[in-house]
């Protein structure tokens, strides 16, 4: 006892001496070495002394009284001696550390450097150590200590040190998971500025394992922070309160992204885990793995060549999938009720662009590359008639358009906020414009236009634009026009760029290539339109939108305007030379002069004089000479080839429109001698047009040297010349009709002249049509484009159909008396709208002006609507003798096209368009404001519903199929304007349902369009599966059963299904809808499978919320999937018993049966995935399996036998068919391919059912009856015949050796195939 007291006293003295030595900093290292040397661990006193010294040293280090060098020296010596300490002493020291951390007794945490060495030493102890919970070895005790350490509360100031400490400890997978979970749980408790160093330490630690868990935790934390921040911003808080934390948050996120990228450079496995994590998240809720932070992280990763391609592919896939999911959700009410709409990946990427200005510079290069990748990959791929088109289904088209638009938005927004990379973006855009001559580049031209519009002043010093001009002569005309239109704001602010362009255009004017000269004309016309001369009318006076209002700089000072006049007159002189070039060049000039005149009225004198001089070249001045125009001079003969030299009709059209505008806008403002001179020119032109009118009316076919006996064939030079002349005469007549109407002031004599001109036009039109019909001659596309302007057509139709002014009555009766003229006027109106849909613009004046086109569309639609509703087709056709479409039917066709055009090109102005259609015009402004688009569309819909009902009420033989199809097309277009949640939409749906149920017509095309409309409405209300089931029963009843002995009781859910329409029309429609339902179900299964995978990961990180949110929604989705599949099984149950005709119906049904079995298999796989959880498989799954086993599988095999028997009973091939044996064989193989696919799908389903039965302990296979029928059948009669032939061959060649028989075997097989 005395010895113990002495030992205790000595230890106390030792610690006091150590303390004084350490504080004074006197050779504490030598002192400690001496103590350790004199205190061997083999002796009990020595071990106790060491324990006391360690405890004392730890207290000294934590006290903060020691100098930095002294503390470091002490820790270094203590670390060296740890491995000599016995196990119990190590346990005691480690427990002291855990207690100190728990009770927050550490002062500076410097002593924590010792803990990893203690834990490592403890793990090496193999002896059994006794502790409170039993006997454990060193490794087990280390695990317990780490468990204790992770379960206690960590002081905020020591989190980084504790995390750093673990990197020096050897950790098992379980221990690593504990540590990572603890560190991630500390994130929300720390200040933002403390997180980057902690993340750095965590990433260093992740090299030991748990990489994906670390990345998941970091991404989830910042995703939540961003979400909270966006909620604060959208709340009522003042922006000042949010601004500071926002900048700090983005700065911290940027630092952490750099840390992660640096860690990935050192540890590539971490990068692979990041990609795996994001890929896994794509299947479930994308917003959990993809957020602005993770997108920025991925884009930063693209700077590493190893991951660049993988990351861009992953981001592309994510963007496209996000858009597809959004499209799928928007098109299905069924999906909308089950799956909440998540944030789109596109919004996340644009958020990254916005944040990249705040310490996220490292993502900028990745953003630029990603933007161009999207535009290159998903831009329009082909051109059709000069218009870019998309290839693929409507869903993929929309997805591609959205993805391409996202790429453009990324580049534009990046351009706006990052000055350093503007040059690079502009260069890349221009490079694509110049190099991609074979593919459409409209999307790049649109982007270029937006860039130039945003920063014309910044770009004026950019040399790349002027370099691009050098390539103008080699680019397609459409590209040149788009490029020049895009850079026009730049031309207005930069003299040097403009001068460079002019030099290039002047060279191109004399180029040998026709396209180069056309490009020069296009460029010069653009310059004339956009450089205003002093004294010109303002844009408001000429009612034209210029499109450069975004340029916030006044470049039209007095000096500039005067300089512009000289500049413009020089250009006009250059353009005059074009009047001696090819017809295409002249044509461009005539089409452009009118817009130039409207924009620059001061150039009117030069333009009018130029046109006057040109017209005089082809005008016969003698008043009695017929015809009044030199048509021969318009045609050029070169050897055996005939060309159009002068497009005289377009010249005359240009003269008319320029003259009309000039007389109405310029002359009233002019005074003095100049005004008189200009008036004289106008009178002279008027006299010429009047003389041409009178003489054209007097001219007979013979005067033009053209009559019905003339040659119009395209194979002879005379025929081509006659054809060109006839087309010119028709164009001239049209221009004169418009000219005379514009000056008529409703004069009866003028209207008689108009009618006479039309008769002249009709003579040539009839001749050309007659010759085209006889000789199968291909008409040139130009003859289809009328030269009447769209505004004139709408004005003419309004006068013909709606003008009720008494003083106009007598003169209009002249035109109204000619049914052919009215038919022609409506037909041209329809053509103009068709032209707009096809090209995006119309020919004639203001054909490129969207506002004018919209106004003309409104006027045209209003008058066509009034005409159709006032005089129905049935009334008009009852007393009609002429062939072809009636005027009412043409009006309806025009309405269908105008509604489609407005939805395609003027979606934001739908409200204005529908208001313009108000025939009464009695609405007040106040009342007008409260009327919604849905209400206005409903009013129009009711008019067309009445028309369709009247049509359906008529007798079958009086039923007008064309009119019905047009009415349904219009109803379909208008129904898209209805809000799906509105009462009006439900009325439309119930009305369509009623029509389908009550009216029966044997017209297949009518049935198809009506049912398509019904389905398109129904899916926006609820899932169509019950509808499909009812329709399948109707089809079965109409076509009968595959077993002829069974008599089917006919159901009559829908009268529209009859013997003529049931197959293939309705059958293919319902199968198509079933495919869409299966696609939705597949999408839902993939969604819940992905969410189960995400639950597993989040369960490992945060077990408390793993099953709280996702499982209830998954249960709802599971229930919905089972209901959908169950109803579809009953739908297919009916169809596989139906005696469908061979061909598309059978093939499609077999393919869709394979699809439903594939979907059932996918659902069974999902059940396998979740059945290990406590809930097992629901009873409804067992019911679904039972239903498929009893109602579908056996009948599928019966249907296969029915199909095979039907094909085998076909009559034998004729001699001609035998000659094409290869083609027939290929067709047979193609037809029979769906059968083995179906059998395979059934067997796969049964295979996974067996697996599920084993896992769930429920015998699901008791409901499945295995069939012997497979994808082949041994035909006994053919087998006997082949065997007999083989026997005969063997008897004739009995002496042949055995190997000969073996060699002949393939031939026998071939013969067998032929016979079968």
XYZ file of C-alpha atoms in Angstrom, residues 328 331-334 394 1007-1029 1031-1032 1035 1064-1082 1124 1127-1128 1131-1132 1135 1148-1149 1152 1155-1156 1159:
63
model
C -45.892 12.570 -72.028
C -50.631 14.666 -73.148
C -52.153 12.364 -70.512
C -54.521 13.240 -67.668
C -53.967 9.737 -66.304
C -44.469 14.156 -83.422
C -64.853 7.179 -88.966
C -61.081 7.413 -88.546
C -61.002 11.198 -88.173
C -63.998 11.220 -85.797
C -62.534 8.498 -83.567
C -59.137 10.211 -83.598
C -60.782 13.415 -82.364
C -62.638 11.449 -79.679
C -59.451 9.785 -78.418
C -57.460 13.044 -78.455
C -60.104 14.644 -76.212
C -60.609 11.607 -73.995
C -56.940 11.211 -72.992
C -56.966 14.786 -71.636
C -59.880 13.824 -69.365
C -58.936 10.304 -68.247
C -57.338 7.076 -69.436
C -59.086 5.533 -72.479
C -58.753 1.866 -71.373
C -62.463 1.347 -70.595
C -63.272 2.974 -73.935
C -60.918 0.541 -75.661
C -62.580 -2.407 -73.959
C -64.793 -0.746 -78.684
C -63.104 -4.149 -78.772
C -65.418 -5.002 -83.157
C -59.099 -2.179 -90.413
C -60.105 1.421 -89.489
C -61.344 1.189 -85.889
C -59.246 -1.883 -85.128
C -55.973 -0.138 -86.026
C -57.046 3.002 -84.155
C -57.778 1.155 -80.899
C -54.538 -0.830 -81.190
C -52.653 2.430 -81.663
C -54.274 3.827 -78.509
C -53.482 0.606 -76.641
C -49.813 1.062 -77.628
C -49.874 4.571 -76.117
C -51.396 3.246 -72.890
C -48.711 0.536 -72.730
C -46.067 3.194 -73.309
C -47.452 5.173 -70.354
C -47.508 2.064 -68.168
C -43.918 1.206 -69.151
C -54.603 -0.348 -66.646
C -58.446 -3.594 -68.464
C -56.041 -3.972 -71.398
C -59.421 -5.541 -74.345
C -56.982 -7.990 -75.958
C -59.607 -8.921 -80.078
C -50.418 -5.069 -85.450
C -52.381 -7.172 -82.967
C -49.172 -5.337 -79.492
C -45.833 -5.493 -76.063
C -48.382 -6.192 -73.337
C -44.983 -4.769 -70.011
